[in-house]
Coordinates of C-alpha atoms in Angstrom, one line a residue:
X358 CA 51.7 -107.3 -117.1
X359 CA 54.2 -105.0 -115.2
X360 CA 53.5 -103.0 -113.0
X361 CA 54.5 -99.2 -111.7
X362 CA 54.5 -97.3 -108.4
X363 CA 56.3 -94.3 -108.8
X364 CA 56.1 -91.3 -106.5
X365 CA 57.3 -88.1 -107.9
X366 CA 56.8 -85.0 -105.2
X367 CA 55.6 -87.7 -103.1
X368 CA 52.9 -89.1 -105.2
X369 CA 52.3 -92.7 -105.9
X370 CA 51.5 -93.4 -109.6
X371 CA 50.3 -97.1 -110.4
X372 CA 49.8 -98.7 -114.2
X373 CA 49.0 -101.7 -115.5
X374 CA 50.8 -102.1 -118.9
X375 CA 48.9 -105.0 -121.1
X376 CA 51.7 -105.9 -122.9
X377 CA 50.2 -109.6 -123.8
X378 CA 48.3 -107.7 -126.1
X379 CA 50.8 -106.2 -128.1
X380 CA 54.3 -107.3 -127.0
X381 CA 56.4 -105.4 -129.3
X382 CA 55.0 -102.3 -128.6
X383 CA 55.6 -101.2 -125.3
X384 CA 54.8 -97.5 -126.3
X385 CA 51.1 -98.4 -127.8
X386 CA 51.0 -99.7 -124.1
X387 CA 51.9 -96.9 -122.3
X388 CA 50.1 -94.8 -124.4
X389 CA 46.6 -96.6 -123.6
X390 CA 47.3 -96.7 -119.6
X391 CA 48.0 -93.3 -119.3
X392 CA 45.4 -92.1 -121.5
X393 CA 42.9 -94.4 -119.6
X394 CA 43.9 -92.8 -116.1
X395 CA 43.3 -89.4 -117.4
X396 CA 40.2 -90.4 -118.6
X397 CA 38.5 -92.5 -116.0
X398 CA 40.1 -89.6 -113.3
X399 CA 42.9 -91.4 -111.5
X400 CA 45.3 -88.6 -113.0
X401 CA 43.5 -85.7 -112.4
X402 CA 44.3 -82.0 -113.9
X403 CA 47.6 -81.0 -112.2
X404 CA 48.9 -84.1 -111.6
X405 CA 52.8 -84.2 -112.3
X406 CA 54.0 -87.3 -114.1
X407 CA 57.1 -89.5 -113.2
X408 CA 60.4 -88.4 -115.2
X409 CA 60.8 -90.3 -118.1
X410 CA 64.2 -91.9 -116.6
X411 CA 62.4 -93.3 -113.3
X412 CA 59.2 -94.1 -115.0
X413 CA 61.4 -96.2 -117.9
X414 CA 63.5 -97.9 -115.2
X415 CA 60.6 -99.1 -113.6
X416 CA 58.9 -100.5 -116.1
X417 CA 61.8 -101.6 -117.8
X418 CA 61.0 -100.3 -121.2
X419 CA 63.4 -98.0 -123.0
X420 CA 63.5 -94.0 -121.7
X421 CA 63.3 -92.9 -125.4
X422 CA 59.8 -95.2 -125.1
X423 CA 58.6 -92.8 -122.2
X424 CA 60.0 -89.9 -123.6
X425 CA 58.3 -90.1 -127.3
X426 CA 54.9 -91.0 -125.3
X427 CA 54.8 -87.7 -123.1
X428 CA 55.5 -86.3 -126.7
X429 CA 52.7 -87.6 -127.9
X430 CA 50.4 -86.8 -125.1
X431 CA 51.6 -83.5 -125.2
X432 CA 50.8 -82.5 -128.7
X433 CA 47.6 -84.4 -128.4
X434 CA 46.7 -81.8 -125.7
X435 CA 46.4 -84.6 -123.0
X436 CA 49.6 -83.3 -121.0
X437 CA 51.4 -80.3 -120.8
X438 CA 55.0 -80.0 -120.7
X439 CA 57.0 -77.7 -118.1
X440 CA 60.5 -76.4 -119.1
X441 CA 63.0 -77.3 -115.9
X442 CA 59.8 -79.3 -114.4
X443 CA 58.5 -82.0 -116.0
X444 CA 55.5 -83.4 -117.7
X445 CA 52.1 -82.8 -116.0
X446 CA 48.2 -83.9 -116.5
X447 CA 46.5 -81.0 -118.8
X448 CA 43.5 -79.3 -118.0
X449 CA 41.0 -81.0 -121.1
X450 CA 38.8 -83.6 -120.5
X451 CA 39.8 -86.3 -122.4
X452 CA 37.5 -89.6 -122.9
X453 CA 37.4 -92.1 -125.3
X454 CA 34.5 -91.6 -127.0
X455 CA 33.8 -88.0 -126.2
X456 CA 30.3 -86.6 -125.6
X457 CA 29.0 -83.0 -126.2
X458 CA 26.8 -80.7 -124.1
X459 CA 24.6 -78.4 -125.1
X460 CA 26.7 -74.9 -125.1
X461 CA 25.2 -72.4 -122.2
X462 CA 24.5 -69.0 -123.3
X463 CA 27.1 -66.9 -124.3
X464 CA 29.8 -69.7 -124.6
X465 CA 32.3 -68.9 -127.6
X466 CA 31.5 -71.3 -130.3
X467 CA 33.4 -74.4 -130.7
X468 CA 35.2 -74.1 -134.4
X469 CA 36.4 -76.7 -136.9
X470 CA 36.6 -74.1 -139.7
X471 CA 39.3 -74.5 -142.1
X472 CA 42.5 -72.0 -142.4
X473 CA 42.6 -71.4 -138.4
X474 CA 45.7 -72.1 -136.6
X475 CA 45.8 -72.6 -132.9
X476 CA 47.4 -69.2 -131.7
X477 CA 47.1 -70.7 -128.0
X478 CA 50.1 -71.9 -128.6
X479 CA 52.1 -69.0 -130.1
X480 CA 55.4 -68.6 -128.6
X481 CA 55.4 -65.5 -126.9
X482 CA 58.4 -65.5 -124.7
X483 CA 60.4 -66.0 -127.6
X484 CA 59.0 -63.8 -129.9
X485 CA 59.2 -61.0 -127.5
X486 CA 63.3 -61.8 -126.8
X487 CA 63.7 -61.9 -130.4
X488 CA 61.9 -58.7 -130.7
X489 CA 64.1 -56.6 -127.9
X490 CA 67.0 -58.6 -129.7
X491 CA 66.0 -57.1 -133.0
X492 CA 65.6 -53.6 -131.6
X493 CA 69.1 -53.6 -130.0
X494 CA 70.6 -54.9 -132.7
X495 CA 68.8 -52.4 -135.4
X496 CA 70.8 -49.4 -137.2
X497 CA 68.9 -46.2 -137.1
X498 CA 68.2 -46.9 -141.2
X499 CA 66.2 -49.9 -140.2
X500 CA 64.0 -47.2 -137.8
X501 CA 62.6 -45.3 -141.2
X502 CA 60.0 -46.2 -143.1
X503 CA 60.4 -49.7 -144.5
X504 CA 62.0 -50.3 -147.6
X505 CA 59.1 -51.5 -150.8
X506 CA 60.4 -54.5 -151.1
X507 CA 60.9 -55.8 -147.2
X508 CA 63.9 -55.0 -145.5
X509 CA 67.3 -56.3 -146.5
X510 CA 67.5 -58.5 -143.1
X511 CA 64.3 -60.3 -143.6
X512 CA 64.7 -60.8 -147.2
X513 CA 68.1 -62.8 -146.7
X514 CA 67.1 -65.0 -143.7
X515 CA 63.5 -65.6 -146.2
X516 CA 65.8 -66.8 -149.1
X517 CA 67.8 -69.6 -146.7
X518 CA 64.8 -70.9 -144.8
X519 CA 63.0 -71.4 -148.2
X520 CA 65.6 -72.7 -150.0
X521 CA 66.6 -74.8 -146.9
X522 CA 62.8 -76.3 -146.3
X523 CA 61.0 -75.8 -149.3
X524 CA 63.5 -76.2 -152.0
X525 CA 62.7 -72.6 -153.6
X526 CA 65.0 -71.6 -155.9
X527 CA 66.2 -67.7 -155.6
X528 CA 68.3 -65.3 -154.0
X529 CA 67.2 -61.7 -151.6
X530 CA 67.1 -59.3 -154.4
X531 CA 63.8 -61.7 -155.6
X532 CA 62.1 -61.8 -152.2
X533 CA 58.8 -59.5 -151.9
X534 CA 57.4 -58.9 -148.2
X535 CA 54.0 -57.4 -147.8
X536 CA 51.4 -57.2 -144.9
X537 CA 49.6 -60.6 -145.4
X538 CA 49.0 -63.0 -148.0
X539 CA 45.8 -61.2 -149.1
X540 CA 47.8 -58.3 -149.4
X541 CA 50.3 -59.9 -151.9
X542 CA 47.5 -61.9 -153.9
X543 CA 46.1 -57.9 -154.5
X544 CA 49.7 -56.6 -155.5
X545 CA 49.7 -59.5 -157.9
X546 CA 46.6 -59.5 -159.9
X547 CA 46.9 -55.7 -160.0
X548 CA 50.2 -56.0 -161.6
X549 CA 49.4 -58.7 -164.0
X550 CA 46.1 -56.6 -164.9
X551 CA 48.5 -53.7 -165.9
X552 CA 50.3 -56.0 -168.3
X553 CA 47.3 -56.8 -170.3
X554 CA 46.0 -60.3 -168.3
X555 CA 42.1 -60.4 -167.9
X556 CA 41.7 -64.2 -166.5
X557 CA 43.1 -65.7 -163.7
X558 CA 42.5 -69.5 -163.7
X559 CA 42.0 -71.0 -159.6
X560 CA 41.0 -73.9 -158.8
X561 CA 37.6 -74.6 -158.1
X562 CA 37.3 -75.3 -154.9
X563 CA 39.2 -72.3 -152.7
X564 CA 39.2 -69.2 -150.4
X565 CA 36.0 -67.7 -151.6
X566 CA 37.5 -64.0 -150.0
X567 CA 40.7 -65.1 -152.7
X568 CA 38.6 -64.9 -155.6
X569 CA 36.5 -61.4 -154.2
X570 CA 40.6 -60.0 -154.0
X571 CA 40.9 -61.3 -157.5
X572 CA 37.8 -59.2 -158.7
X573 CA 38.4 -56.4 -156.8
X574 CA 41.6 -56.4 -158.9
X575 CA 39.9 -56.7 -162.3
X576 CA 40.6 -60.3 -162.9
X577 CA 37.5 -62.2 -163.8
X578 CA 38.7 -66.2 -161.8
X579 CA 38.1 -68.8 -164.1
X580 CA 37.5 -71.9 -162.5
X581 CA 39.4 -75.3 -163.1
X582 CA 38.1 -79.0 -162.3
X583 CA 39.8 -80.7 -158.6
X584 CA 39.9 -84.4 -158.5
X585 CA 42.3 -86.8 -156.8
X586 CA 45.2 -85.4 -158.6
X587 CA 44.6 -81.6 -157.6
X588 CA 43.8 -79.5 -160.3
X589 CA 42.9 -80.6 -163.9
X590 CA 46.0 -78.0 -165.9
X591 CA 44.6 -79.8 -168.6
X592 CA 41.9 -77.6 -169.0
X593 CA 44.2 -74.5 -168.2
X594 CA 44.9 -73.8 -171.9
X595 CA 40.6 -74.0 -172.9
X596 CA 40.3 -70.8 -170.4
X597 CA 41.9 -67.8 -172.0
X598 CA 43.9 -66.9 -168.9
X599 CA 47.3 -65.2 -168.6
X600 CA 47.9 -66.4 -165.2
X601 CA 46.8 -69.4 -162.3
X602 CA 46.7 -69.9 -158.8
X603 CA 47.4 -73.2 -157.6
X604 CA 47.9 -74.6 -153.8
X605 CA 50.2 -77.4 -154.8
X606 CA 51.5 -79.2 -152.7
X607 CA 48.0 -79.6 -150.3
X608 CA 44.8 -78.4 -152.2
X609 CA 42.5 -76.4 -150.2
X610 CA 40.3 -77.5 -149.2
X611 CA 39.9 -80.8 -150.8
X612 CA 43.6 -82.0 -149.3
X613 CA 44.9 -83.6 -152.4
X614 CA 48.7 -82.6 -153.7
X615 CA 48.9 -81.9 -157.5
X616 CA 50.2 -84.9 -158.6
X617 CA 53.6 -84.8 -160.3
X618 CA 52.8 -84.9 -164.3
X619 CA 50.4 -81.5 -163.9
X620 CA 52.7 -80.0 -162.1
X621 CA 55.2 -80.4 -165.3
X622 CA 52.4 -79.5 -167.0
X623 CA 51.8 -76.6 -165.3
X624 CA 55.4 -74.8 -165.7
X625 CA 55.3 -76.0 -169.6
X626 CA 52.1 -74.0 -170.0
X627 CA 53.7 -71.2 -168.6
X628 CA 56.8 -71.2 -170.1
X629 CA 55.0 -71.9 -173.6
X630 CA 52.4 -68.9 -173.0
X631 CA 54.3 -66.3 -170.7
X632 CA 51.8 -66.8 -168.4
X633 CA 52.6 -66.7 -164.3
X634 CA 51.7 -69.8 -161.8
X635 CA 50.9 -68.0 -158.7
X636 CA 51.9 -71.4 -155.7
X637 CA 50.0 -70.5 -152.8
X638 CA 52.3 -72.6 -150.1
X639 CA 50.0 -71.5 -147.3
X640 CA 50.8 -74.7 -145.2
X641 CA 53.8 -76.8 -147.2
X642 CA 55.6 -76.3 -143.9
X643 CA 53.2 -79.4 -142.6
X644 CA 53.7 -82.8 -143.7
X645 CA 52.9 -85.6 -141.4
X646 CA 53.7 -89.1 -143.3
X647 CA 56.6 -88.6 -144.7
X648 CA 58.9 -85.6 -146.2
X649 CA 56.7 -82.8 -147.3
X650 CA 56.2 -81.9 -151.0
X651 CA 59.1 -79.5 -152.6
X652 CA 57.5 -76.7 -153.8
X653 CA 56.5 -76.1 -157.9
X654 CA 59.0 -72.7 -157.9
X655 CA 62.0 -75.3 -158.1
X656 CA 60.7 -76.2 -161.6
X657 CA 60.3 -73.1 -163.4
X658 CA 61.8 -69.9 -161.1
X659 CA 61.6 -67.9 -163.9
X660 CA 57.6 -68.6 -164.6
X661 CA 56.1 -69.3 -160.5
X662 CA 55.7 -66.5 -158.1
X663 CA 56.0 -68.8 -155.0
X664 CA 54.0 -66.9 -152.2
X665 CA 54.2 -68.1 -148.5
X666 CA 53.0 -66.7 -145.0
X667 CA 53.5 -67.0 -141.1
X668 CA 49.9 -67.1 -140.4
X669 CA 49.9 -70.7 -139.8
X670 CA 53.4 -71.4 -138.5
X671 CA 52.8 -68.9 -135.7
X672 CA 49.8 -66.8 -135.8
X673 CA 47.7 -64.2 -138.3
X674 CA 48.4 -61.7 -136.2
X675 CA 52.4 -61.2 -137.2
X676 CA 50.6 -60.3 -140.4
X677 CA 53.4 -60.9 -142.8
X678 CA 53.6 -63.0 -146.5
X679 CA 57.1 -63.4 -148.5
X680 CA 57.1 -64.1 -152.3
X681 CA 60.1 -65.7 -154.4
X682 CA 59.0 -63.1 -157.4
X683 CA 59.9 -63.9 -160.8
X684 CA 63.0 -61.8 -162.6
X685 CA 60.7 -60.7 -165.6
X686 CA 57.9 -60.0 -163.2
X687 CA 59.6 -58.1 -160.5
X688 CA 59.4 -54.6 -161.4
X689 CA 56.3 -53.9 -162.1
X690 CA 55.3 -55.7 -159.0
X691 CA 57.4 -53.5 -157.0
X692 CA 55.9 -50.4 -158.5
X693 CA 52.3 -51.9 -157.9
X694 CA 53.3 -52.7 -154.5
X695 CA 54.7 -48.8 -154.2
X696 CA 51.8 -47.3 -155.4
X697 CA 49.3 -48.9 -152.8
X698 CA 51.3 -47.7 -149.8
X699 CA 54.8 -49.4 -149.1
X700 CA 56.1 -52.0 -147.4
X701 CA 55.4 -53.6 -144.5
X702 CA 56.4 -52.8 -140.3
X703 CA 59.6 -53.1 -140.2
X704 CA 60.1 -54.0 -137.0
X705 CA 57.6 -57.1 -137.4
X706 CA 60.0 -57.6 -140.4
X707 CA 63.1 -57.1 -138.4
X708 CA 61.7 -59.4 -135.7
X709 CA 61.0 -62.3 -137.8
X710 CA 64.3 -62.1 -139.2
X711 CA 65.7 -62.8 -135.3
X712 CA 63.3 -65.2 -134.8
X713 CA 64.0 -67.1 -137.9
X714 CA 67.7 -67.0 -137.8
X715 CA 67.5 -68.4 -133.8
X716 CA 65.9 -71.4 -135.0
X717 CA 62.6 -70.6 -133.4
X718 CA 61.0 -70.6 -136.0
X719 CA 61.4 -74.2 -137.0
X720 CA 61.0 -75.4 -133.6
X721 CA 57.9 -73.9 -133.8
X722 CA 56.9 -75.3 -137.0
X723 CA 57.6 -79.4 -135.4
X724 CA 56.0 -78.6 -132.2
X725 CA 53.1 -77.7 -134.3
X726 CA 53.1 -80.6 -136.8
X727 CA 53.2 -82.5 -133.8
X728 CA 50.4 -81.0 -132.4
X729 CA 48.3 -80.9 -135.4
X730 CA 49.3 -84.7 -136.8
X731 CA 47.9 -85.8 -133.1
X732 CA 44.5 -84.2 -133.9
X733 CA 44.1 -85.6 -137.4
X734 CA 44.8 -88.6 -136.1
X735 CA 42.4 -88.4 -133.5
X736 CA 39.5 -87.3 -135.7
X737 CA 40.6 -90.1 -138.1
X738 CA 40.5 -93.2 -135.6
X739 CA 36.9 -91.1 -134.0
X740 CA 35.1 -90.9 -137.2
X741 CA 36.5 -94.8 -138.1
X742 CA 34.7 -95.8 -134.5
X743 CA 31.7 -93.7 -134.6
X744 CA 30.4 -92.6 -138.1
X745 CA 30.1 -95.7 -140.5
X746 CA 29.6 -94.7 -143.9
X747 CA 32.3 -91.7 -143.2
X748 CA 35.3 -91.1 -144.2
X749 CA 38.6 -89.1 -143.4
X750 CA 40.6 -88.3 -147.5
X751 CA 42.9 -86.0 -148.4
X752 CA 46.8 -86.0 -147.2
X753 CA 48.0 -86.6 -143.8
X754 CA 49.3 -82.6 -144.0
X755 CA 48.2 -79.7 -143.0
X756 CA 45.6 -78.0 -140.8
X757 CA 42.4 -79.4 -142.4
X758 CA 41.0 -82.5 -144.1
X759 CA 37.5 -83.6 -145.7
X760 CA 35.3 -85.7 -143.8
X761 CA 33.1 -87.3 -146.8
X762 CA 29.3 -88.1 -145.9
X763 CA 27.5 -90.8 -147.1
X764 CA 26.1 -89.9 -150.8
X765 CA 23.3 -87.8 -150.8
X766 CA 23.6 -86.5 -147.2
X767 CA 23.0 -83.0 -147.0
X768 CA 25.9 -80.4 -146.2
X769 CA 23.1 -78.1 -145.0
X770 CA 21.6 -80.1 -142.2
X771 CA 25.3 -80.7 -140.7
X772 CA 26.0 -77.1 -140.7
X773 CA 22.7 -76.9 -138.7
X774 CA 22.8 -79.6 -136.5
X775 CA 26.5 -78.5 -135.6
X776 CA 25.4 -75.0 -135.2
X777 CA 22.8 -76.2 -132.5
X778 CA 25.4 -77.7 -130.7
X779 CA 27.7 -74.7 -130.8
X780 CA 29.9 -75.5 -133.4
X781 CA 31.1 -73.9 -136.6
X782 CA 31.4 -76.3 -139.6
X783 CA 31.8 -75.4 -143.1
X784 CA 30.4 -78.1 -145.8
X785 CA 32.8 -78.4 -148.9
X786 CA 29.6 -76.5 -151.0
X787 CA 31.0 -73.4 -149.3
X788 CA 34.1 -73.1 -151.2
X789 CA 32.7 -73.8 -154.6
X790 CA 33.8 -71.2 -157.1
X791 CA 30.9 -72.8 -159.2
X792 CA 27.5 -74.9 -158.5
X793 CA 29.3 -78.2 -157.2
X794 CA 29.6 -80.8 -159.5
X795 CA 26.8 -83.6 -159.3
X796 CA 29.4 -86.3 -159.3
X797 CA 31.2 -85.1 -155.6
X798 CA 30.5 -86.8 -152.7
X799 CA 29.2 -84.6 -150.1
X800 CA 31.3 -83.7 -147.4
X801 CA 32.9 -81.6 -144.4
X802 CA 35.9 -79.2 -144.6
X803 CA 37.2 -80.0 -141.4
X804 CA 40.0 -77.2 -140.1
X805 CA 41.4 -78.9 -136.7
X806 CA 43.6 -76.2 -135.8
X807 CA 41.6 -73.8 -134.4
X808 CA 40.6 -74.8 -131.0
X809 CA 42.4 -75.2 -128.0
X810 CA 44.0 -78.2 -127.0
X811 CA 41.1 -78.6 -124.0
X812 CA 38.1 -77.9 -126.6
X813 CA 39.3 -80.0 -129.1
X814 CA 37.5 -83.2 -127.6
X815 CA 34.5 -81.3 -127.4
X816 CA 34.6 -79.6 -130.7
X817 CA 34.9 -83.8 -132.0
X818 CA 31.3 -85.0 -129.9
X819 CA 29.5 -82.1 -131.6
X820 CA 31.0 -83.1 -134.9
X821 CA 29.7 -86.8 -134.3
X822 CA 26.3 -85.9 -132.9
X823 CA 25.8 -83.5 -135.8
X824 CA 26.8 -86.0 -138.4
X825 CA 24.9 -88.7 -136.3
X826 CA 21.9 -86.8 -136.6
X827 CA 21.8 -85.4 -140.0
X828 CA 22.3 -88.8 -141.0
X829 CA 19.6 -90.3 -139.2
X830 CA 17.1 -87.5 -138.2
X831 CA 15.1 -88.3 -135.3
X832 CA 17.8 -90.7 -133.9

């Protein structure tokens, strides 16, 4: 059971590490002490933490041991890490088994809705030096009004990073940039209404504001079946449409990947019909298991618009989307995209394009999957502790999962009971194209990006009381 006083700045740190309990896993050790210290108040809010090379030498455990648990605690939110400083104590309240409060009045609503990254976290010192770099660095051409199709910069750096992480096949000359991934779907279903298409097959559970863009076009959505293999493209061929939208490789909201015989599937239909598979990639960046899903494009470039977006890698506001446009398709898209206004800022665009080439933008992208593979794993081992009869599904990616409730527990009451509470929760109902299928277990859409590291805890109590007591009214 070794022991630890440390004193960094002068302050004594002691920690018992149980290692009888799990001797080959000095980290799982660490981990608990630390997290127990913070919790029962020992380490208080402020609190600088040994370095990992004093704290490692006296416990005698490995640094890389120290150094991969301030990691963790880091992306969990517990700690916060100081460039040049060290690692300190955070600001959240972190317990075990966390308890919620009744909001006062006017508090901001906790929120576990799904599609909502944490912007807390966006990195602003970096953007802004990549934005004076992109400024500096810009020809008086680049200064005009933006080019249809995204500027020339952008569109290169676009076609490396996708090919690089994604797998996308294509070069510049096929990359579209517009204002925001709504903005693209628009452009899209637009187009492929001028070309004769009436039907756009989605999946049936999905961005309810992505099928209103869809009508709004003049595309009726036809809805297809989701089951443990994504969506059914069996039944693509029975609905009469010229075209599909499909979220691959992570289904939203039910989580599930399309598993890897529909996806063939799905670039046969289209090569056998002419019809276009529109791959909304909106989070493919975040894979926590293992290596993330390639994306469908790869199959098929000539048949998949591939469509992607920084929303969630850095924040809604930089309010650019990228496609990997089809040759035959092109065109027309870029005179639909022309005829509703142009392009989008350049300088956003320009910006990116420094940001991207600089490598921030992939550091941004693990600090996050850090970040957000902590929380799911948090509400995962939470709801295994506290909600019997519950249970976390989909893949270990993303920014959301579904919490299932035991059969027959209404979505409805949740909502309300979280809502008492102060919290936003959206039941899987809500993103029904159609009247849910009898068969489907009820459940949560649970979005764990959107709070702040310090709320997060909070946002989990209300989630438990409000399952608790829909479950068991009266309780």
């Amino acid at each position: 059971m070794p022991e630890n006083w440390a004193n960094p700045a002068g302050l004594d740190l002691h920690l018992q590490l149980h290692l009888e309990k799990s001797p080959t896993r000095p980290a799982r050790a660490l981990e608990h002490a630390l997290r127990t210290a913070m919790a029962d108040g020992r380490l208080t809010p402020g609190t600088r933490l040994p370095a990992s090379r004093t704290l490692a030498a006296d416990l005698g455990v490995a640094r890389n041991t120290v150094a991969d648990v301030y990691a963790q605690l880091v992306a969990e939110g517990w700690c916060e890490a100081r460039v040049g400083a060290g690692t300190w104590v955070g600001e959240r309240a972190g317990h075990p088994r966390p308890s919620a409060r009744r909001p006062a009045p006017g508090t901001p609503p906790l929120d576990l809705r799904c599609g909502i990254p944490d912007v807390s976290g966006f990195p602003r010192r970096a953007w802004a030096t990549a934005a004076r770099t992109a400024v500096t660095r810009a020809p008086d051409a680049d200064l005009g009004y933006p080019p249809t199709q995204g500027t020339a910069t952008l569109r290169r750096v676009l076609a490396d990073y996708l090919a690089r992480t994604r797998g996308v096949h294509g070069d510049p000359e096929h990359v579209l940039v517009t204002r925001g991934f709504g903005d693209l779907l628009a452009h899209v279903c637009r187009t492929l209404r001028t070309r004769g298409v009436r039907r756009i097959a989605v999946e049936e559970y999905g961005h309810e504001r992505h099928r209103r863009i869809i009508t709004a076009a003049g595309l009726t959505p036809v809805p297809l079946p989701v089951d443990e293999g994504g969506a059914d493209i069996a039944a693509l061929p029975g609905t009469g449409a010229g075209a599909v939208l499909l979220t691959a490789a992570h289904q939203f909201p039910t989580g599930v990947p399309l598993e890897a015989a529909r996806r063939i599937e799905a670039v046969r239909w289209a090569e056998r019909t002419g019809g276009l598979v529109v791959e909304d990639d909106y989070d493919g960046e975040f894979r926590y298991d293992r290596r993330s899903i390639g994306a469908l494009q790869a199959l098929a470039p000539g048949h998949v618009l591939y469509a992607g977006t920084a929303s969630k890698a850095l924040a809604p506001a930089v309010g650019l989307a990228w496609a990997m446009v089809p040759d035959g398709f092109l065109p027309a898209l870029l005179d639909t995209t022309a005829s509703a206004g142009g392009g989008a800022d350049a300088l956003h665009q320009l910006t990116l394009a420094v940001f991207m080439e600089e490598h921030h933008y992939d550091r941004n992208v693990r600090r996050l999957r850090a970040r957000y593979r902590a929380r799911r794993e948090r509400l995962a081992a939470l709801v295994a502790d506290a909600l019997p009869g519950c249970r976390v599904t989909g893949l270990a990616a993303g920014l959301h999962c579904l919490l299932e409730l035991p059969p027959g527990t209404p979505e409805e009451r949740v909502e309300q009971a979280a809502r008492e509470r102060g919290l936003l929760l959206e039941g899987l109902r809500t993103f029904a194209a159609a009247p849910r299928r009898a068969a489907r277990r009820p459940a949560l859409a649970i979005g764990y990006g959107a709070p702040r590291a310090q709320r997060y805890e909070a946002a989990l109590a209300a989630t438990v009381e409000a399952v608790t007591a829909a479950i068991r009214p009266g309780a």
